[in-house]
Every structure is written in C-alpha cells, then in structure tokens.
C-alpha cells in the first residue's frame, strides 16, 4: 500500500522498515531539560471503512503499530553500516509499549480498554491514544460550547439502524452513541496523555481543557486535503503516513512514485539531520507549552513530535495546500514561528526538495505568503 516504490539497481523493490531503529529518534543534547516520562501503553483505534485492511487492521492502524515498535536487535545489527565495530557488550533490552488494537470498537468496549489501560499505567508513564476514524459533526448550533458540543470521531458504525431516514431522524434529537467526544477523555487526563486524532473532525479535540495539570498533548490531522490527493484515501491517511514514514509521505506529496535506493538513503540521512534540528527548535523554544517537553524524553514520542512538525511545515510550504483546514493542528498550540514556520526548517525542506528535484512543488518565499 506504500504510494512510492524504492528500487534496487536490478529494479527489485526494497522493503523498508518503519520501526524505531537505534538511530531513528533524534538524540537529546547534553544538558537538555526534558521530562522523564516513558510511553507504556497505546490504544490504536480504527474505523475507516474505505481503507485497505489486513484482517482487523486498517492501513492506518498498521502504520501506527509499526511506528510504536522498536527494530528487533538482530535485524538492526544486520542493517548496520559495514566497518562499524561490533560491541562486545550485550545491549540492554528495551521494551516496546503495550498496545491494544481496537477495530471499530463500540463505546463500551473502548471505555473498558481505556479504563483497564489507565488502571495499569505505571508511575511516570504515558498513555497514547491513536484515533483513525470518521468525523462526527455537531448537528446544530448549541447554546453552550462544552466538550460534547463540537462532535468527535465515530469509533463504530451503528449497525442497528439500516434505514437512512431513521438514522437521520435519530441524529436530530440524539448525539451519536459511538462518537468519542473530547469530553469522554477528560477523566483519563489525570495521568499523562498523548492523543493523535486522524479524522475529518480532528479539530474537535482543539477544544480540550487540561483539568488536572498533567502533561497533555493532542496531534490533530488536517480536516481536508487538496482535491488532487483525496482519491488516495483508500491507501491510508497522508497524516498517519507522515508519522510512520515521513520521507515516503514527502515523496508522495511531491508527485514521485518511485526512486532508487541510493537516493532514498541519501534523503533519509538528510531527514535525520532535519529531525535533529527540529528537536533543537522545540527544546530551545521559549514560548512552547511544557507538555511537549514533558513527553520529549521518550524516544517514540520524541520521534512522533518531530515528524509531526516536519509534516506540518511541509504542508504549509506546499503549493496545493493553501487552506487552513489542510494543515495539522495541536493542543496546546505550538508557537508557529519557532516551529512549523521557522525559516531554518523551511530552508531544510527546500533543500530536501532540491535533492529530489521537486523544488518547484514548494513555495520559495513562504514567509511572505502569511
């Protein structure tokens, strides 16, 4: 389902691994003050009817599953560059986060797993919730604007009502039973919570309130994509692809469908440099919300955050992503001028585009366009 093929010299397809490798996440600078939280549990929830599926996994769920896995040690050692001296010490085994994979869960099923994970979460640990699902929008204007008035995401299609009219009438007077609203997650913000929402109504989760003062971050997908990219939704969301394999996503939005392995590896090296610089932008920012830095000590979350910023910066510079709804959002809000619209990062993206000879796809004077 990958939109871009990486080819060897003999035109065989290279199988790329998107698990976390030893050099995957940008290293923390010495003296960098970040939180000591560790990602312990992840709920990966999917309800996208039109996506490619593997058994009970949508392509988005599969990609997020991979993004939260470490590269097995034996495979990682085989992939090391030749000439590197092998260490005689056996590396310490590092755990993968425990994952619950929920395909089309009902509200009660989802809440049961959420509660179980919350209960078992160790001290100084993070619960990650990934939602890839259809958006549910508010049916009418409400007098109040509470955490249940902006809609949410539909985790399970209601199979009881087949008649479209009945469904329509029901929606007029009742809220959708299997819609997960931002307010449904409030009780779980008593512990550190990291939320990723990939949905046409992801912005509902901008209306969050941190009631308990614990670290809380929401990464929110664009709510719409340019028409040229909408036909590709069956092969998975572009936003999740950026979080799983940012170079693959960058090639896709640049209009490339295949490339040679040598160029792929050169671009991956450059992307690692970009990730290191993004990490510095975040940690050196004076106005960033501390929640982001609290999560930055964990390798998985650090990589997701840097990939998110790369994704957002790329979309803001791309010529066909011109509407506000085409851009990812966060809660709390990131300082845009220090992160996703930082001139230093924009220069890096143009340089990566130059390596691929697709610079014409991006705006040169991005800052002048805002």
CSV table of C-alpha atoms in Angstrom, one decimal:
chain,number,residue,atom,x,y,z
A,1,UNK,CA,0.0,0.0,0.0
A,2,UNK,CA,3.0,2.3,0.0
A,3,UNK,CA,2.5,5.1,-2.5
A,4,UNK,CA,6.2,5.2,-3.6
A,5,UNK,CA,8.4,2.3,-4.6
A,6,UNK,CA,12.1,2.2,-3.6
A,7,UNK,CA,14.0,0.2,-6.2
A,8,UNK,CA,17.4,-1.6,-6.2
A,9,UNK,CA,19.6,-1.4,-9.2
A,10,UNK,CA,18.1,-4.5,-10.6
A,11,UNK,CA,14.6,-3.0,-10.2
A,12,UNK,CA,13.6,-5.2,-7.3
A,13,UNK,CA,11.5,-3.4,-4.7
A,14,UNK,CA,13.3,-2.6,-1.4
A,15,UNK,CA,11.3,-3.5,1.7
A,16,UNK,CA,11.6,-0.5,4.1
A,17,UNK,CA,11.2,-1.0,7.8
A,18,UNK,CA,9.4,1.8,9.7
A,19,UNK,CA,10.1,0.6,13.2
A,20,UNK,CA,12.2,2.6,15.6
A,21,UNK,CA,15.9,1.9,14.9
A,22,UNK,CA,18.9,2.8,17.2
A,23,UNK,CA,19.5,5.9,15.2
A,24,UNK,CA,15.8,6.7,14.5
A,25,UNK,CA,14.9,9.2,17.1
A,26,UNK,CA,17.0,12.4,17.4
A,27,UNK,CA,19.3,12.2,20.4
A,28,UNK,CA,18.9,14.6,23.2
A,29,UNK,CA,21.6,17.3,23.6
A,30,UNK,CA,23.6,17.1,26.8
A,31,UNK,CA,22.0,19.3,29.5
A,32,UNK,CA,18.7,19.4,27.7
A,33,UNK,CA,15.9,19.5,30.2
A,34,UNK,CA,13.0,17.3,29.3
A,35,UNK,CA,10.6,15.1,31.1
A,36,UNK,CA,11.4,11.6,32.2
A,37,UNK,CA,8.1,10.1,31.2
A,38,UNK,CA,8.0,6.8,29.2
A,39,UNK,CA,5.4,5.6,26.8
A,40,UNK,CA,3.9,2.5,28.4
A,41,UNK,CA,0.5,1.8,26.7
A,42,UNK,CA,-1.0,2.7,23.4
A,43,UNK,CA,-4.6,2.3,22.2
A,44,UNK,CA,-4.7,2.1,18.4
A,45,UNK,CA,-8.3,2.6,17.3
A,46,UNK,CA,-9.5,2.4,13.7
A,47,UNK,CA,-12.9,2.9,11.9
A,48,UNK,CA,-12.3,3.9,8.3
A,49,UNK,CA,-14.5,1.8,6.0
A,50,UNK,CA,-12.8,2.8,2.8
A,51,UNK,CA,-9.2,1.9,3.8
A,52,UNK,CA,-7.2,-1.1,2.8
A,53,UNK,CA,-7.5,-3.7,5.6
A,54,UNK,CA,-5.3,-6.6,6.9
A,55,UNK,CA,-7.6,-8.8,8.9
A,56,UNK,CA,-8.8,-6.5,11.6
A,57,UNK,CA,-6.3,-3.8,11.0
A,58,UNK,CA,-6.7,-0.8,8.7
A,59,UNK,CA,-3.6,0.5,6.9
A,60,UNK,CA,-3.6,3.5,9.3
A,61,UNK,CA,-3.7,1.2,12.3
A,62,UNK,CA,-0.9,-1.0,10.9
A,63,UNK,CA,1.3,2.1,10.2
A,64,UNK,CA,0.8,3.4,13.7
A,65,UNK,CA,1.5,0.0,15.1
A,66,UNK,CA,4.9,0.0,13.3
A,67,UNK,CA,5.7,3.5,14.4
A,68,UNK,CA,5.4,2.3,18.0
A,69,UNK,CA,7.7,-0.8,17.6
A,70,UNK,CA,11.4,-1.0,18.0
A,71,UNK,CA,13.5,-2.6,15.3
A,72,UNK,CA,14.4,-6.1,16.6
A,73,UNK,CA,18.0,-6.2,17.7
A,74,UNK,CA,19.3,-8.9,15.4
A,75,UNK,CA,17.8,-7.2,12.4
A,76,UNK,CA,19.2,-3.8,13.5
A,77,UNK,CA,22.7,-5.3,13.7
A,78,UNK,CA,22.4,-6.7,10.2
A,79,UNK,CA,21.4,-3.3,8.9
A,80,UNK,CA,24.4,-1.6,10.5
A,81,UNK,CA,26.8,0.0,8.1
A,82,UNK,CA,29.9,-2.1,7.2
A,83,UNK,CA,33.0,-1.2,9.0
A,84,UNK,CA,31.3,-0.4,12.3
A,85,UNK,CA,33.0,-2.1,15.2
A,86,UNK,CA,30.7,-4.6,16.9
A,87,UNK,CA,30.2,-4.0,20.6
A,88,UNK,CA,31.1,-6.9,22.9
A,89,UNK,CA,28.6,-5.9,25.4
A,90,UNK,CA,25.1,-7.2,25.1
A,91,UNK,CA,22.7,-4.2,24.7
A,92,UNK,CA,20.1,-3.8,27.3
A,93,UNK,CA,16.7,-5.0,26.1
A,94,UNK,CA,14.3,-2.1,25.8
A,95,UNK,CA,10.6,-2.7,25.9
A,96,UNK,CA,8.0,-1.8,23.3
A,97,UNK,CA,4.9,-0.1,24.6
A,98,UNK,CA,2.0,-2.4,25.2
A,99,UNK,CA,-0.6,-1.9,22.5
A,100,UNK,CA,-4.4,-2.5,22.3
A,101,UNK,CA,-5.6,-2.8,18.7
A,102,UNK,CA,-9.3,-1.9,18.5
A,103,UNK,CA,-11.0,-2.1,15.1
A,104,UNK,CA,-14.5,-0.5,15.2
A,105,UNK,CA,-14.9,-0.7,19.0
A,106,UNK,CA,-18.3,0.2,20.5
A,107,UNK,CA,-18.2,3.0,23.1
A,108,UNK,CA,-18.4,0.5,25.9
A,109,UNK,CA,-15.6,-1.7,24.5
A,110,UNK,CA,-13.4,1.4,24.0
A,111,UNK,CA,-14.1,2.7,27.5
A,112,UNK,CA,-13.4,-0.7,29.0
A,113,UNK,CA,-10.0,-0.9,27.4
A,114,UNK,CA,-9.2,2.7,28.2
A,115,UNK,CA,-10.1,2.2,31.9
A,116,UNK,CA,-8.0,-1.0,32.0
A,117,UNK,CA,-5.0,0.6,30.5
A,118,UNK,CA,-5.4,3.7,32.7
A,119,UNK,CA,-5.6,1.5,35.8
A,120,UNK,CA,-2.5,-0.5,35.0
A,121,UNK,CA,-0.4,2.5,33.8
A,122,UNK,CA,2.9,2.6,35.9
A,123,UNK,CA,4.1,5.7,37.6
A,124,UNK,CA,5.9,8.3,35.3
A,125,UNK,CA,4.3,6.6,32.3
A,126,UNK,CA,2.3,7.8,29.3
A,127,UNK,CA,-0.9,6.5,27.7
A,128,UNK,CA,-1.1,7.1,24.0
A,129,UNK,CA,-4.5,7.1,22.2
A,130,UNK,CA,-4.5,7.0,18.4
A,131,UNK,CA,-7.8,7.6,16.7
A,132,UNK,CA,-8.2,7.0,12.9
A,133,UNK,CA,-11.9,7.3,12.3
A,134,UNK,CA,-14.7,9.2,10.5
A,135,UNK,CA,-15.6,12.6,11.9
A,136,UNK,CA,-19.0,13.2,13.7
A,137,UNK,CA,-20.0,16.8,13.4
A,138,UNK,CA,-22.4,18.7,15.7
A,139,UNK,CA,-25.9,18.6,14.3
A,140,UNK,CA,-26.9,22.1,15.2
A,141,UNK,CA,-25.8,25.2,17.0
A,142,UNK,CA,-25.6,24.8,20.7
A,143,UNK,CA,-26.2,27.5,23.3
A,144,UNK,CA,-23.2,26.3,25.3
A,145,UNK,CA,-19.8,25.2,23.9
A,146,UNK,CA,-18.8,22.4,26.1
A,147,UNK,CA,-16.6,19.3,25.5
A,148,UNK,CA,-19.6,17.5,23.9
A,149,UNK,CA,-20.7,20.3,21.6
A,150,UNK,CA,-18.0,20.1,18.9
A,151,UNK,CA,-18.6,16.5,17.8
A,152,UNK,CA,-15.8,13.9,17.7
A,153,UNK,CA,-14.9,10.8,15.9
A,154,UNK,CA,-17.1,7.7,15.2
A,155,UNK,CA,-15.4,4.6,16.5
A,156,UNK,CA,-18.2,2.2,15.5
A,157,UNK,CA,-20.9,2.5,12.8
A,158,UNK,CA,-24.3,1.9,14.3
A,159,UNK,CA,-25.4,-1.3,12.6
A,160,UNK,CA,-28.9,-1.3,14.3
A,161,UNK,CA,-30.3,1.3,12.0
A,162,UNK,CA,-30.3,0.4,8.3
A,163,UNK,CA,-32.9,2.9,7.2
A,164,UNK,CA,-31.3,6.1,6.3
A,165,UNK,CA,-34.3,8.2,7.3
A,166,UNK,CA,-34.4,6.6,10.8
A,167,UNK,CA,-30.7,7.4,11.2
A,168,UNK,CA,-31.3,11.0,10.1
A,169,UNK,CA,-34.2,11.4,12.5
A,170,UNK,CA,-32.3,9.9,15.3
A,171,UNK,CA,-29.4,12.3,14.8
A,172,UNK,CA,-31.7,15.2,15.0
A,173,UNK,CA,-32.6,14.5,18.6
A,174,UNK,CA,-29.7,12.4,20.0
A,175,UNK,CA,-26.0,12.5,19.9
A,176,UNK,CA,-24.3,9.5,18.2
A,177,UNK,CA,-23.8,6.8,20.8
A,178,UNK,CA,-20.4,5.6,19.5
A,179,UNK,CA,-18.9,9.0,18.9
A,180,UNK,CA,-15.9,9.7,21.1
A,181,UNK,CA,-16.1,13.3,22.2
A,182,UNK,CA,-13.2,15.2,23.7
A,183,UNK,CA,-15.1,15.2,27.0
A,184,UNK,CA,-15.1,11.4,27.1
A,185,UNK,CA,-11.3,11.6,27.6
A,186,UNK,CA,-11.3,14.1,30.4
A,187,UNK,CA,-11.3,11.5,33.2
A,188,UNK,CA,-8.1,10.0,31.8
A,189,UNK,CA,-6.2,13.3,31.8
A,190,UNK,CA,-5.5,12.5,35.5
A,191,UNK,CA,-2.4,10.8,34.1
A,192,UNK,CA,-0.1,11.9,31.2
A,193,UNK,CA,-2.0,11.5,28.0
A,194,UNK,CA,-0.7,11.8,24.4
A,195,UNK,CA,-3.5,11.8,21.8
A,196,UNK,CA,-3.3,11.5,18.0
A,197,UNK,CA,-6.5,12.1,16.0
A,198,UNK,CA,-6.6,11.4,12.3
A,199,UNK,CA,-10.1,12.4,11.2
A,200,UNK,CA,-12.2,14.8,9.2
A,201,UNK,CA,-13.3,16.3,12.6
A,202,UNK,CA,-9.9,16.2,14.4
A,203,UNK,CA,-10.3,19.9,15.3
A,204,UNK,CA,-13.0,18.9,17.8
A,205,UNK,CA,-10.0,18.0,20.0
A,206,UNK,CA,-8.6,21.5,19.9
A,207,UNK,CA,-11.4,22.3,22.4
A,208,UNK,CA,-9.7,20.3,25.1
A,209,UNK,CA,-9.3,21.5,28.7
A,210,UNK,CA,-6.4,20.3,30.9
A,211,UNK,CA,-8.3,19.9,34.1
A,212,UNK,CA,-5.7,18.1,36.2
A,213,UNK,CA,-2.5,19.8,35.1
A,214,UNK,CA,-0.9,16.6,33.9
A,215,UNK,CA,1.1,16.6,30.6
A,216,UNK,CA,-1.4,16.5,27.8
A,217,UNK,CA,-0.8,16.9,24.0
A,218,UNK,CA,-3.1,16.3,21.0
A,219,UNK,CA,-1.7,16.0,17.5
A,220,UNK,CA,-4.5,16.6,15.0
A,221,UNK,CA,-4.7,15.8,11.3
A,222,UNK,CA,-5.8,18.2,8.6
A,223,UNK,CA,-9.6,18.0,8.3
A,224,UNK,CA,-9.4,18.1,4.5
A,225,UNK,CA,-6.8,17.5,1.8
A,226,UNK,CA,-6.4,19.2,-1.6
A,227,UNK,CA,-8.6,17.5,-4.3
A,228,UNK,CA,-5.5,16.1,-6.1
A,229,UNK,CA,-4.8,13.9,-3.1
A,230,UNK,CA,-8.3,13.0,-2.0
A,231,UNK,CA,-8.6,9.9,-4.3
A,232,UNK,CA,-5.7,8.2,-2.4
A,233,UNK,CA,-7.6,7.9,0.9
A,234,UNK,CA,-8.1,4.2,0.4
A,235,UNK,CA,-4.4,3.7,0.7
A,236,UNK,CA,-4.3,5.3,4.1
A,237,UNK,CA,-4.2,8.8,5.5
A,238,UNK,CA,-1.4,11.1,4.5
A,239,UNK,CA,-1.1,12.5,8.0
A,240,UNK,CA,-0.5,9.0,9.5
A,241,UNK,CA,1.9,8.2,6.7
A,242,UNK,CA,4.0,11.3,7.7
A,243,UNK,CA,4.0,9.9,11.3
A,244,UNK,CA,5.0,6.5,10.1
A,245,UNK,CA,7.4,7.2,7.2
A,246,UNK,CA,7.9,10.9,6.6
A,247,UNK,CA,10.1,10.5,3.6
A,248,UNK,CA,7.6,8.3,1.9
A,249,UNK,CA,4.9,10.9,2.5
A,250,UNK,CA,7.2,13.7,1.3
A,251,UNK,CA,7.8,11.9,-1.9
A,252,UNK,CA,4.1,11.2,-2.4
A,253,UNK,CA,3.1,14.9,-2.0
A,254,UNK,CA,6.0,15.8,-4.3
A,255,UNK,CA,4.4,13.7,-7.1
A,256,UNK,CA,7.1,10.9,-7.1
A,257,UNK,CA,6.1,7.3,-7.5
A,258,UNK,CA,9.4,5.5,-7.4
A,259,UNK,CA,13.1,6.2,-6.7
A,260,UNK,CA,16.5,4.5,-6.5
A,261,UNK,CA,17.7,3.1,-3.2
A,262,UNK,CA,20.9,5.2,-3.2
A,263,UNK,CA,18.9,8.4,-3.4
A,264,UNK,CA,16.4,7.1,-0.8
A,265,UNK,CA,19.2,6.5,1.7
A,266,UNK,CA,20.7,10.0,1.0
A,267,UNK,CA,17.4,11.6,1.7
A,268,UNK,CA,16.9,9.5,4.8
A,269,UNK,CA,20.3,10.8,6.1
A,270,UNK,CA,19.2,14.4,5.4
A,271,UNK,CA,15.9,13.8,7.1
A,272,UNK,CA,17.7,12.6,10.2
A,273,UNK,CA,19.5,15.9,10.2
A,274,UNK,CA,16.2,17.7,9.9
A,275,UNK,CA,14.8,15.8,12.8
A,276,UNK,CA,17.8,16.8,14.9
A,277,UNK,CA,17.2,20.4,14.1
A,278,UNK,CA,13.5,20.2,14.8
A,279,UNK,CA,14.3,18.7,18.2
A,280,UNK,CA,16.6,21.7,18.9
A,281,UNK,CA,13.9,24.1,17.8
A,282,UNK,CA,11.4,22.5,20.3
A,283,UNK,CA,13.8,22.4,23.2
A,284,UNK,CA,15.2,25.9,22.6
A,285,UNK,CA,11.8,27.5,22.2
A,286,UNK,CA,11.0,30.0,25.0
A,287,UNK,CA,7.2,30.0,24.5
A,288,UNK,CA,6.4,26.3,23.9
A,289,UNK,CA,4.0,24.7,26.3
A,290,UNK,CA,5.8,22.5,28.8
A,291,UNK,CA,3.6,19.5,28.0
A,292,UNK,CA,5.6,19.0,24.7
A,293,UNK,CA,8.9,18.9,26.6
A,294,UNK,CA,7.5,16.6,29.3
A,295,UNK,CA,6.9,14.0,26.6
A,296,UNK,CA,10.2,14.7,24.8
A,297,UNK,CA,12.2,12.3,27.0
A,298,UNK,CA,10.6,9.3,25.4
A,299,UNK,CA,12.1,8.1,22.1
A,300,UNK,CA,8.8,7.2,20.5
A,301,UNK,CA,7.0,10.4,21.4
A,302,UNK,CA,10.0,12.5,20.5
A,303,UNK,CA,10.1,11.0,17.0
A,304,UNK,CA,6.3,11.4,16.6
A,305,UNK,CA,6.6,15.1,17.6
A,306,UNK,CA,9.5,15.8,15.3
A,307,UNK,CA,7.7,14.0,12.4
A,308,UNK,CA,4.5,16.0,13.1
A,309,UNK,CA,6.4,19.3,12.9
A,310,UNK,CA,8.1,18.1,9.6
A,311,UNK,CA,4.6,17.2,8.3
A,312,UNK,CA,3.1,20.5,9.2
A,313,UNK,CA,6.0,22.5,7.9
A,314,UNK,CA,5.9,20.6,4.6
A,315,UNK,CA,2.2,21.1,4.1
A,316,UNK,CA,2.4,24.8,4.9
A,317,UNK,CA,5.1,25.2,2.2
A,318,UNK,CA,3.4,23.0,-0.5
A,319,UNK,CA,1.7,24.9,-3.3
A,320,UNK,CA,-1.5,22.9,-3.3
A,321,UNK,CA,-2.1,23.0,0.5
A,322,UNK,CA,-3.5,26.5,0.7
A,323,UNK,CA,-6.4,26.3,3.0
A,324,UNK,CA,-6.2,26.4,6.8
A,325,UNK,CA,-8.0,23.1,7.1
A,326,UNK,CA,-5.2,21.5,5.0
A,327,UNK,CA,-2.8,21.9,7.9
A,328,UNK,CA,-2.4,19.8,11.1
A,329,UNK,CA,-3.1,21.4,14.5
A,330,UNK,CA,-2.1,20.8,18.0
A,331,UNK,CA,-3.4,21.2,21.5
A,332,UNK,CA,-1.8,23.1,23.2
A,333,UNK,CA,-0.9,25.3,20.3
A,334,UNK,CA,2.7,25.2,19.1
A,335,UNK,CA,4.5,28.6,18.6
A,336,UNK,CA,4.4,28.6,14.8
A,337,UNK,CA,7.2,31.0,14.2
A,338,UNK,CA,9.5,28.9,16.3
A,339,UNK,CA,8.5,25.5,14.9
A,340,UNK,CA,6.3,24.8,11.8
A,341,UNK,CA,7.0,28.2,10.2
A,342,UNK,CA,10.6,28.5,11.3
A,343,UNK,CA,12.8,29.8,8.4
A,344,UNK,CA,15.6,27.5,9.2
A,345,UNK,CA,13.3,24.5,8.9
A,346,UNK,CA,11.8,25.8,5.7
A,347,UNK,CA,15.2,26.1,4.2
A,348,UNK,CA,15.8,22.4,5.1
A,349,UNK,CA,12.6,21.4,3.4
A,350,UNK,CA,13.6,23.3,0.2
A,351,UNK,CA,17.0,21.6,0.3
A,352,UNK,CA,15.4,18.2,0.6
A,353,UNK,CA,13.1,19.1,-2.3
A,354,UNK,CA,16.2,20.2,-4.3
A,355,UNK,CA,17.9,16.8,-3.7
A,356,UNK,CA,14.8,15.2,-5.2
A,357,UNK,CA,14.5,17.8,-8.0
A,358,UNK,CA,11.0,18.8,-6.9
A,359,UNK,CA,11.6,22.2,-5.6
A,360,UNK,CA,9.0,23.7,-7.9
A,361,UNK,CA,6.3,22.0,-5.9
A,362,UNK,CA,7.0,24.2,-2.9
A,363,UNK,CA,6.7,27.9,-2.2
A,364,UNK,CA,10.1,29.7,-2.1
A,365,UNK,CA,9.1,32.8,-0.2
A,366,UNK,CA,6.8,31.1,2.3
A,367,UNK,CA,7.0,33.8,5.0
A,368,UNK,CA,5.7,36.4,2.6
A,369,UNK,CA,2.6,34.4,2.0
A,370,UNK,CA,1.3,34.7,5.5
